[in-house]
Amino acid sequence: MKKYIIISLLFIASIAVKAQEGTSIFVNYLPSIPLGETADFSNNLSPRGADFEVQRFINKELSVGFNIGWNLFREKIQEETFYYEGLTINAVQFRYTNIVPITVNVKKYFSGEGDYIPYAGFGLGTSYNEARNDVGVFSLTDDKWLFHVAPEVGMLYDMNYKAWLSVKLKYNYGFKSGDFPSQSYLSLGVGIGLK
Amino acid sequence: MNRNYLVFALLLFVSTILFSCHPEYDATVEELDIAITQYDEDQNFSQLQTFYLADSIIYINDEESNSLVSVDHAQESHILSLVRQNFLDMGWTEVSGPTDGQIDADVSIMLSVLETDVNYYYNYWWDWWYWYPWDWWYPWYTDFYWYPGYPVWPGYPTYPSGGYTVGTLFIDMLNMDDVEMPDEDDSSFKVPMPWKGSVIGILAGSDSHIQERLTTEINQVFEQSPYLQK
């Protein structure tokens, strides 16, 4: 999975750098807190997360773009008894949730003070979700593509004519599909953007 | 600096930070131990009061598997005494052995250890709920003078995925009160298995704490089966 993410990021970057002026490219470090059913399965703050984003500025107040991210949540459940497909199992569980949202988004910028530009945005797309429970030698894995929404608020700092500093708070929600539960988490993004 | 280089430098930096720390947990040997049980919900366990425990463990191997992992045979007496003590502690009465080739106990407890990995392949002809004598495969079998302790291929589910690995200990309960005798055109018979316990992979390789782990896991198999309590 990690390989695919890296390859995807590099591939998108290679396209993005060919974009015209008025386009910015962002890379954010994205530590996240799991919420709802994501937290029910793997309830730990995740320091492992990042996203990559391309934004095309239509004017000074509006941009549209593309975002691909990745977060890994994990939790070690101390030895306990649980039930699985008619079996009673007693073991330590190692749980992992990988989420890769892929969204298109729109952002509205507000006139800030000086070089600080606050914004609000909304992303819409899909996400690949994999929930894995490693129990001894067994690995119980379930995965699904979910419909994904991601509202966010943030602030850009205009460093110079070449770069932005970016801070954002982003809520991610993947809708339940079949037996696969909904996924949600809150991310704090800190990154840099190139104009 | 060219923007291309900056972008790739950024991506490389973030990727390095994210992936250099291994996201997988490192589990200790003890943390990989698993006790699994399964029971027949239709079985009235209060009707079963006496047990017979064979005096040895059956080692199940497969000539084709060529497993490189050795299985510890030295724990046999420790395992037998743990299993016996757990049944006695739960109020069962032990019956010493077969008379006239037949088991007098309500259930016969059969212990076996895998010396090979078991995968989906076996699921085609393994039956989870019944135990077949070795002679199931040999149509000329006609004699009823037998008792559990013969080499067998008992049936196990392949859940969870991945199959059962070498070193796994199985503790199987055969219901001797409900042996299904063969029809005239069927030379075999089968024995219901109302309860099964297993400890995955515990006897694979060598481990100085093996006795401690066996005690913990075998006791756990019984602890998570309260319906066996008399």
GROMACS .gro file of C-alpha atoms in nm:
model
  425
    1MET     CA    1   0.000   0.000   0.000
    2LYS     CA    2   0.274   0.243   0.097
    3LYS     CA    3   0.445   0.189  -0.235
    4TYR     CA    4   0.128   0.279  -0.422
    5ILE     CA    5   0.087   0.595  -0.219
    6ILE     CA    6   0.441   0.709  -0.287
    7ILE     CA    7   0.414   0.625  -0.656
    8SER     CA    8   0.081   0.809  -0.676
    9LEU     CA    9   0.224   1.115  -0.507
   10LEU     CA   10   0.523   1.125  -0.738
   11PHE     CA   11   0.303   1.070  -1.042
   12ILE     CA   12   0.068   1.351  -0.947
   13ALA     CA   13   0.364   1.575  -0.870
   14SER     CA   14   0.503   1.518  -1.216
   15ILE     CA   15   0.174   1.630  -1.368
   16ALA     CA   16   0.131   1.917  -1.129
   17VAL     CA   17   0.466   2.075  -1.199
   18LYS     CA   18   0.361   2.116  -1.561
   19ALA     CA   19   0.068   2.329  -1.455
   20GLN     CA   20   0.051   2.689  -1.551
   21GLU     CA   21   0.100   2.998  -1.337
   22GLY     CA   22  -0.174   3.053  -1.082
   23THR     CA   23  -0.132   2.701  -0.959
   24SER     CA   24   0.008   2.613  -0.618
   25ILE     CA   25   0.128   2.277  -0.493
   26PHE     CA   26   0.103   2.187  -0.125
   27VAL     CA   27   0.248   1.914   0.086
   28ASN     CA   28   0.113   1.882   0.439
   29TYR     CA   29   0.210   1.678   0.738
   30LEU     CA   30  -0.121   1.556   0.875
   31PRO     CA   31  -0.137   1.412   1.227
   32SER     CA   32  -0.495   1.303   1.299
   33ILE     CA   33  -0.737   1.201   1.571
   34PRO     CA   34  -0.971   0.911   1.489
   35LEU     CA   35  -1.340   0.965   1.561
   36GLY     CA   36  -1.655   0.753   1.558
   37GLU     CA   37  -1.614   0.401   1.426
   38THR     CA   38  -1.256   0.463   1.319
   39ALA     CA   39  -1.178   0.523   1.686
   40ASP     CA   40  -1.383   0.220   1.787
   41PHE     CA   41  -1.147   0.003   1.585
   42SER     CA   42  -0.814   0.180   1.627
   43ASN     CA   43  -0.824   0.451   1.887
   44ASN     CA   44  -0.492   0.630   1.895
   45LEU     CA   45  -0.374   0.966   1.773
   46SER     CA   46  -0.201   0.906   1.442
   47PRO     CA   47   0.130   1.082   1.378
   48ARG     CA   48   0.145   0.907   1.042
   49GLY     CA   49  -0.035   1.109   0.783
   50ALA     CA   50   0.026   1.340   0.491
   51ASP     CA   51  -0.152   1.488   0.198
   52PHE     CA   52  -0.060   1.636  -0.133
   53GLU     CA   53  -0.266   1.903  -0.300
   54VAL     CA   54  -0.277   2.103  -0.621
   55GLN     CA   55  -0.478   2.426  -0.618
   56ARG     CA   56  -0.562   2.631  -0.926
   57PHE     CA   57  -0.652   2.991  -0.838
   58ILE     CA   58  -0.946   3.115  -1.041
   59ASN     CA   59  -0.912   3.455  -0.878
   60LYS     CA   60  -0.784   3.594  -0.549
   61GLU     CA   61  -1.082   3.459  -0.356
   62LEU     CA   62  -1.142   3.118  -0.509
   63SER     CA   63  -0.943   2.811  -0.600
   64VAL     CA   64  -1.028   2.459  -0.714
   65GLY     CA   65  -0.801   2.164  -0.673
   66PHE     CA   66  -0.720   1.804  -0.615
   67ASN     CA   67  -0.609   1.633  -0.294
   68ILE     CA   68  -0.475   1.290  -0.213
   69GLY     CA   69  -0.392   1.194   0.144
   70TRP     CA   70  -0.299   0.906   0.364
   71ASN     CA   71  -0.343   0.831   0.733
   72LEU     CA   72  -0.262   0.527   0.939
   73PHE     CA   73  -0.436   0.467   1.271
   74ARG     CA   74  -0.325   0.179   1.487
   75GLU     CA   75  -0.403   0.034   1.826
   76LYS     CA   76  -0.276  -0.257   2.027
   77ILE     CA   77  -0.558  -0.424   2.219
   78GLN     CA   78  -0.431  -0.608   2.524
   79GLU     CA   79  -0.523  -0.973   2.554
   80GLU     CA   80  -0.899  -1.021   2.556
   81THR     CA   81  -1.161  -1.269   2.443
   82PHE     CA   82  -1.363  -1.189   2.133
   83TYR     CA   83  -1.585  -1.371   1.886
   84TYR     CA   84  -1.529  -1.418   1.517
   85GLU     CA   85  -1.737  -1.629   1.279
   86GLY     CA   86  -1.845  -1.878   1.546
   87LEU     CA   87  -1.502  -1.899   1.708
   88THR     CA   88  -1.411  -1.779   2.055
   89ILE     CA   89  -1.064  -1.628   2.037
   90ASN     CA   90  -0.838  -1.507   2.316
   91ALA     CA   91  -0.539  -1.308   2.197
   92VAL     CA   92  -0.362  -0.976   2.174
   93GLN     CA   93  -0.490  -0.779   1.875
   94PHE     CA   94  -0.289  -0.541   1.659
   95ARG     CA   95  -0.527  -0.321   1.465
   96TYR     CA   96  -0.447  -0.095   1.171
   97THR     CA   97  -0.670   0.139   0.971
   98ASN     CA   98  -0.527   0.285   0.651
   99ILE     CA   99  -0.729   0.557   0.482
  100VAL     CA  100  -0.643   0.717   0.148
  101PRO     CA  101  -0.888   0.992   0.053
  102ILE     CA  102  -0.886   1.125  -0.302
  103THR     CA  103  -1.094   1.439  -0.342
  104VAL     CA  104  -1.155   1.739  -0.562
  105ASN     CA  105  -1.204   2.054  -0.361
  106VAL     CA  106  -1.294   2.418  -0.371
  107LYS     CA  107  -1.161   2.687  -0.138
  108LYS     CA  108  -1.288   3.033  -0.059
  109TYR     CA  109  -1.026   3.286   0.063
  110PHE     CA  110  -1.099   3.580   0.286
  111SER     CA  111  -0.903   3.899   0.294
  112GLY     CA  112  -0.684   3.873   0.597
  113GLU     CA  113  -0.444   4.104   0.763
  114GLY     CA  114  -0.125   4.148   0.573
  115ASP     CA  115   0.020   3.821   0.452
  116TYR     CA  116  -0.223   3.599   0.645
  117ILE     CA  117  -0.509   3.462   0.433
  118PRO     CA  118  -0.779   3.256   0.607
  119TYR     CA  119  -0.990   3.021   0.401
  120ALA     CA  120  -1.268   2.764   0.415
  121GLY     CA  121  -1.287   2.468   0.181
  122PHE     CA  122  -1.481   2.159   0.096
  123GLY     CA  123  -1.361   1.835  -0.062
  124LEU     CA  124  -1.568   1.565  -0.228
  125GLY     CA  125  -1.454   1.230  -0.359
  126THR     CA  126  -1.373   0.878  -0.257
  127SER     CA  127  -1.147   0.706  -0.009
  128TYR     CA  128  -0.981   0.368   0.007
  129ASN     CA  129  -1.017   0.220   0.355
  130GLU     CA  130  -0.847  -0.087   0.491
  131ALA     CA  131  -0.913  -0.220   0.841
  132ARG     CA  132  -0.677  -0.495   0.947
  133ASN     CA  133  -0.670  -0.693   1.270
  134ASP     CA  134  -0.354  -0.897   1.322
  135VAL     CA  135  -0.417  -1.175   1.570
  136GLY     CA  136  -0.113  -1.395   1.615
  137VAL     CA  137  -0.042  -1.553   1.279
  138PHE     CA  138  -0.383  -1.456   1.146
  139SER     CA  139  -0.468  -1.135   0.969
  140LEU     CA  140  -0.834  -1.040   0.948
  141THR     CA  141  -0.864  -0.775   0.680
  142ASP     CA  142  -1.154  -0.584   0.533
  143ASP     CA  143  -1.132  -0.304   0.280
  144LYS     CA  144  -1.370  -0.078   0.093
  145TRP     CA  145  -1.392   0.233  -0.122
  146LEU     CA  146  -1.621   0.486   0.048
  147PHE     CA  147  -1.787   0.808  -0.060
  148HIS     CA  148  -1.580   1.076   0.112
  149VAL     CA  149  -1.633   1.438   0.217
  150ALA     CA  150  -1.376   1.665   0.376
  151PRO     CA  151  -1.460   2.016   0.495
  152GLU     CA  152  -1.169   2.223   0.618
  153VAL     CA  153  -1.068   2.564   0.748
  154GLY     CA  154  -0.718   2.698   0.732
  155MET     CA  155  -0.477   2.982   0.691
  156LEU     CA  156  -0.215   3.056   0.431
  157TYR     CA  157   0.087   3.269   0.506
  158ASP     CA  158   0.239   3.440   0.207
  159MET     CA  159   0.611   3.384   0.273
  160ASN     CA  160   0.743   3.531  -0.048
  161TYR     CA  161   0.674   3.529  -0.419
  162LYS     CA  162   0.754   3.158  -0.435
  163ALA     CA  163   0.604   2.991  -0.128
  164TRP     CA  164   0.315   2.958   0.117
  165LEU     CA  165   0.306   2.831   0.470
  166SER     CA  166  -0.013   2.641   0.535
  167VAL     CA  167  -0.203   2.547   0.851
  168LYS     CA  168  -0.541   2.377   0.840
  169LEU     CA  169  -0.798   2.183   1.035
  170LYS     CA  170  -0.967   1.918   0.824
  171TYR     CA  171  -1.255   1.687   0.904
  172ASN     CA  172  -1.276   1.366   0.702
  173TYR     CA  173  -1.583   1.146   0.672
  174GLY     CA  174  -1.625   0.831   0.465
  175PHE     CA  175  -1.983   0.709   0.443
  176LYS     CA  176  -2.077   0.357   0.554
  177SER     CA  177  -2.097   0.108   0.269
  178GLY     CA  178  -2.241  -0.241   0.313
  179ASP     CA  179  -2.095  -0.395   0.628
  180PHE     CA  180  -1.801  -0.158   0.625
  181PRO     CA  181  -1.853   0.111   0.890
  182SER     CA  182  -1.828   0.484   0.833
  183GLN     CA  183  -1.483   0.632   0.891
  184SER     CA  184  -1.408   0.972   1.036
  185TYR     CA  185  -1.112   1.160   1.171
  186LEU     CA  186  -0.992   1.513   1.237
  187SER     CA  187  -0.659   1.624   1.096
  188LEU     CA  188  -0.430   1.910   1.179
  189GLY     CA  189  -0.228   1.996   0.870
  190VAL     CA  190   0.097   2.188   0.863
  191GLY     CA  191   0.270   2.227   0.533
  192ILE     CA  192   0.432   2.427   0.265
  193GLY     CA  193   0.306   2.538  -0.073
  194LEU     CA  194   0.492   2.634  -0.386
  195LYS     CA  195   0.348   2.901  -0.612
  196MET     CA  196   1.587   2.683  -0.752
  197ASN     CA  197   1.375   2.512  -1.009
  198ARG     CA  198   1.025   2.438  -0.876
  199ASN     CA  199   1.044   2.075  -0.993
  200TYR     CA  200   1.336   2.007  -0.762
  201LEU     CA  201   1.162   2.177  -0.473
  202VAL     CA  202   0.848   1.967  -0.514
  203PHE     CA  203   1.039   1.643  -0.531
  204ALA     CA  204   1.256   1.743  -0.238
  205LEU     CA  205   0.943   1.813  -0.035
  206LEU     CA  206   0.782   1.485  -0.127
  207LEU     CA  207   1.098   1.297  -0.050
  208PHE     CA  208   1.130   1.467   0.287
  209VAL     CA  209   0.772   1.395   0.393
  210SER     CA  210   0.788   1.037   0.264
  211THR     CA  211   1.110   0.972   0.451
  212ILE     CA  212   0.968   1.101   0.777
  213LEU     CA  213   0.646   0.903   0.740
  214PHE     CA  214   0.783   0.573   0.629
  215SER     CA  215   1.114   0.555   0.813
  216CYS     CA  216   0.933   0.473   1.134
  217HIS     CA  217   0.793   0.127   1.083
  218PRO     CA  218   0.416   0.140   1.125
  219GLU     CA  219   0.383  -0.225   1.228
  220TYR     CA  220   0.387  -0.322   1.594
  221ASP     CA  221   0.661  -0.553   1.713
  222ALA     CA  222   0.495  -0.842   1.892
  223THR     CA  223   0.663  -1.061   2.151
  224VAL     CA  224   0.634  -1.440   2.126
  225GLU     CA  225   0.373  -1.439   2.404
  226GLU     CA  226   0.167  -1.175   2.224
  227LEU     CA  227   0.135  -1.406   1.924
  228ASP     CA  228  -0.021  -1.685   2.130
  229ILE     CA  229  -0.386  -1.749   2.051
  230ALA     CA  230  -0.640  -1.970   2.222
  231ILE     CA  231  -0.935  -2.058   1.998
  232THR     CA  232  -1.241  -2.261   2.090
  233GLN     CA  233  -1.558  -2.361   1.913
  234TYR     CA  234  -1.858  -2.553   2.040
  235ASP     CA  235  -2.179  -2.700   1.907
  236GLU     CA  236  -2.459  -2.478   2.038
  237ASP     CA  237  -2.707  -2.764   2.005
  238GLN     CA  238  -2.509  -2.985   2.238
  239ASN     CA  239  -2.643  -3.020   2.592
  240PHE     CA  240  -2.315  -3.036   2.782
  241SER     CA  241  -2.488  -3.123   3.110
  242GLN     CA  242  -2.553  -3.469   2.964
  243LEU     CA  243  -2.181  -3.526   2.931
  244GLN     CA  244  -2.018  -3.606   3.265
  245THR     CA  245  -1.728  -3.846   3.212
  246PHE     CA  246  -1.417  -3.820   2.999
  247TYR     CA  247  -1.142  -4.043   2.875
  248LEU     CA  248  -0.803  -3.892   2.800
  249ALA     CA  249  -0.569  -4.083   2.571
  250ASP     CA  250  -0.222  -4.118   2.718
  251SER     CA  251  -0.036  -3.971   2.426
  252ILE     CA  252  -0.048  -3.691   2.173
  253ILE     CA  253  -0.102  -3.752   1.803
  254TYR     CA  254   0.145  -3.571   1.579
  255ILE     CA  255  -0.011  -3.485   1.246
  256ASN     CA  256   0.233  -3.454   0.962
  257ASP     CA  257   0.230  -3.447   0.590
  258GLU     CA  258   0.508  -3.598   0.385
  259GLU     CA  259   0.457  -3.338   0.115
  260SER     CA  260   0.480  -3.031   0.335
  261ASN     CA  261   0.851  -3.054   0.428
  262SER     CA  262   0.807  -2.813   0.716
  263LEU     CA  263   1.137  -2.667   0.834
  264VAL     CA  264   1.003  -2.582   1.178
  265SER     CA  265   1.065  -2.841   1.447
  266VAL     CA  266   0.794  -2.926   1.697
  267ASP     CA  267   0.872  -2.964   2.065
  268HIS     CA  268   0.774  -3.320   2.172
  269ALA     CA  269   0.913  -3.281   2.524
  270GLN     CA  270   0.601  -3.115   2.665
  271GLU     CA  271   0.371  -3.413   2.622
  272SER     CA  272   0.331  -3.504   2.988
  273HIS     CA  273   0.291  -3.138   3.086
  274ILE     CA  274   0.013  -3.091   2.830
  275LEU     CA  275  -0.165  -3.412   2.931
  276SER     CA  276  -0.162  -3.320   3.298
  277LEU     CA  277  -0.286  -2.965   3.228
  278VAL     CA  278  -0.577  -3.089   3.018
  279ARG     CA  279  -0.666  -3.359   3.270
  280GLN     CA  280  -0.654  -3.113   3.561
  281ASN     CA  281  -0.875  -2.860   3.383
  282PHE     CA  282  -1.145  -3.120   3.317
  283LEU     CA  283  -1.127  -3.242   3.677
  284ASP     CA  284  -1.140  -2.883   3.806
  285MET     CA  285  -1.456  -2.827   3.600
  286GLY     CA  286  -1.626  -3.121   3.769
  287TRP     CA  287  -1.582  -3.395   3.508
  288THR     CA  288  -1.511  -3.755   3.609
  289GLU     CA  289  -1.226  -3.937   3.441
  290VAL     CA  290  -1.274  -4.288   3.307
  291SER     CA  291  -0.948  -4.477   3.293
  292GLY     CA  292  -0.962  -4.646   2.955
  293PRO     CA  293  -1.146  -4.850   2.699
  294THR     CA  294  -1.283  -5.190   2.791
  295ASP     CA  295  -1.347  -5.451   2.526
  296GLY     CA  296  -1.235  -5.205   2.267
  297GLN     CA  297  -1.507  -4.953   2.347
  298ILE     CA  298  -1.504  -4.630   2.538
  299ASP     CA  299  -1.712  -4.617   2.852
  300ALA     CA  300  -1.681  -4.241   2.891
  301ASP     CA  301  -1.931  -3.989   2.754
  302VAL     CA  302  -1.653  -3.810   2.572
  303SER     CA  303  -1.305  -3.896   2.462
  304ILE     CA  304  -1.049  -3.617   2.466
  305MET     CA  305  -0.804  -3.636   2.180
  306LEU     CA  306  -0.487  -3.427   2.174
  307SER     CA  307  -0.303  -3.365   1.853
  308VAL     CA  308  -0.026  -3.136   1.733
  309LEU     CA  309   0.033  -3.018   1.380
  310GLU     CA  310   0.376  -3.086   1.239
  311THR     CA  311   0.274  -2.925   0.915
  312ASP     CA  312   0.088  -2.613   0.810
  313VAL     CA  313  -0.274  -2.665   0.722
  314ASN     CA  314  -0.428  -2.457   0.450
  315TYR     CA  315  -0.745  -2.432   0.250
  316TYR     CA  316  -0.661  -2.738   0.047
  317TYR     CA  317  -0.767  -2.965   0.328
  318ASN     CA  318  -1.101  -2.798   0.363
  319TYR     CA  319  -1.233  -2.995   0.065
  320TRP     CA  320  -1.241  -3.314   0.260
  321TRP     CA  321  -1.219  -3.211   0.622
  322ASP     CA  322  -1.535  -3.190   0.818
  323TRP     CA  323  -1.544  -2.950   1.109
  324TRP     CA  324  -1.804  -3.124   1.315
  325TYR     CA  325  -1.704  -3.487   1.291
  326TRP     CA  326  -1.406  -3.700   1.362
  327TYR     CA  327  -1.334  -3.989   1.133
  328PRO     CA  328  -1.115  -4.279   1.226
  329TRP     CA  329  -0.803  -4.330   1.027
  330ASP     CA  330  -0.979  -4.613   0.849
  331TRP     CA  331  -1.222  -4.373   0.690
  332TRP     CA  332  -0.992  -4.392   0.393
  333TYR     CA  333  -0.976  -4.770   0.389
  334PRO     CA  334  -1.294  -4.940   0.275
  335TRP     CA  335  -1.187  -5.280   0.405
  336TYR     CA  336  -1.227  -5.155   0.764
  337THR     CA  337  -1.494  -5.367   0.931
  338ASP     CA  338  -1.383  -5.410   1.287
  339PHE     CA  339  -1.525  -5.204   1.572
  340TYR     CA  340  -1.234  -5.279   1.804
  341TRP     CA  341  -1.078  -4.939   1.816
  342TYR     CA  342  -1.037  -4.643   2.038
  343PRO     CA  343  -0.928  -4.287   1.984
  344GLY     CA  344  -0.557  -4.259   1.993
  345TYR     CA  345  -0.507  -4.397   1.648
  346PRO     CA  346  -0.362  -4.157   1.398
  347VAL     CA  347  -0.638  -3.942   1.257
  348TRP     CA  348  -0.700  -3.644   1.039
  349PRO     CA  349  -0.957  -3.457   1.236
  350GLY     CA  350  -1.145  -3.171   1.080
  351TYR     CA  351  -1.077  -2.808   1.155
  352PRO     CA  352  -1.215  -2.489   1.018
  353THR     CA  353  -0.982  -2.277   0.816
  354TYR     CA  354  -1.107  -1.964   0.992
  355PRO     CA  355  -0.951  -1.725   1.042
  356SER     CA  356  -0.783  -1.706   0.707
  357GLY     CA  357  -0.430  -1.831   0.689
  358GLY     CA  358  -0.497  -2.181   0.813
  359TYR     CA  359  -0.341  -2.345   1.113
  360THR     CA  360   0.032  -2.339   1.150
  361VAL     CA  361   0.289  -2.592   1.253
  362GLY     CA  362   0.311  -2.641   1.630
  363THR     CA  363  -0.061  -2.591   1.688
  364LEU     CA  364  -0.210  -2.796   1.970
  365PHE     CA  365  -0.566  -2.926   1.930
  366ILE     CA  366  -0.777  -3.045   2.222
  367ASP     CA  367  -1.080  -3.221   2.077
  368MET     CA  368  -1.384  -3.363   2.246
  369LEU     CA  369  -1.542  -3.667   2.079
  370ASN     CA  370  -1.897  -3.747   2.184
  371MET     CA  371  -1.891  -4.124   2.236
  372ASP     CA  372  -2.261  -4.132   2.322
  373ASP     CA  373  -2.360  -4.031   1.971
  374VAL     CA  374  -2.133  -4.231   1.744
  375GLU     CA  375  -2.297  -4.264   1.405
  376MET     CA  376  -2.258  -4.619   1.281
  377PRO     CA  377  -2.215  -4.691   0.915
  378ASP     CA  378  -2.487  -4.791   0.675
  379GLU     CA  379  -2.454  -5.125   0.504
  380ASP     CA  380  -2.290  -4.977   0.199
  381ASP     CA  381  -2.062  -4.754   0.403
  382SER     CA  382  -1.776  -4.912   0.587
  383SER     CA  383  -1.698  -4.601   0.790
  384PHE     CA  384  -1.853  -4.437   1.093
  385LYS     CA  385  -1.820  -4.094   1.242
  386VAL     CA  386  -1.807  -3.934   1.584
  387PRO     CA  387  -1.953  -3.588   1.663
  388MET     CA  388  -1.714  -3.328   1.802
  389PRO     CA  389  -1.919  -3.096   2.026
  390TRP     CA  390  -1.619  -2.893   2.144
  391LYS     CA  391  -1.273  -2.812   2.015
  392GLY     CA  392  -0.996  -2.607   2.161
  393SER     CA  393  -0.668  -2.506   2.007
  394VAL     CA  394  -0.355  -2.313   2.086
  395ILE     CA  395  -0.204  -2.185   1.765
  396GLY     CA  396   0.158  -2.259   1.685
  397ILE     CA  397   0.266  -2.282   2.047
  398LEU     CA  398   0.492  -2.586   2.009
  399ALA     CA  399   0.681  -2.457   1.705
  400GLY     CA  400   1.052  -2.405   1.753
  401SER     CA  401   1.212  -2.377   2.093
  402ASP     CA  402   1.130  -2.137   2.371
  403SER     CA  403   1.257  -2.133   2.728
  404HIS     CA  404   0.919  -2.010   2.855
  405ILE     CA  405   0.722  -2.281   2.678
  406GLN     CA  406   0.586  -2.444   2.994
  407GLU     CA  407   0.462  -2.113   3.129
  408ARG     CA  408   0.298  -2.026   2.797
  409LEU     CA  409   0.140  -2.370   2.767
  410THR     CA  410  -0.005  -2.340   3.118
  411THR     CA  411  -0.149  -1.995   3.043
  412GLU     CA  412  -0.295  -2.087   2.704
  413ILE     CA  413  -0.434  -2.430   2.790
  414ASN     CA  414  -0.598  -2.287   3.104
  415GLN     CA  415  -0.737  -2.009   2.882
  416VAL     CA  416  -0.894  -2.262   2.644
  417PHE     CA  417  -1.101  -2.392   2.936
  418GLU     CA  418  -1.162  -2.052   3.092
  419GLN     CA  419  -1.331  -1.926   2.776
  420SER     CA  420  -1.553  -2.240   2.768
  421PRO     CA  421  -1.774  -2.194   3.078
  422TYR     CA  422  -2.043  -2.427   2.936
  423LEU     CA  423  -1.810  -2.720   3.018
  424GLN     CA  424  -1.841  -2.647   3.390
  425LYS     CA  425  -2.031  -2.913   3.589
   0.00000   0.00000   0.00000
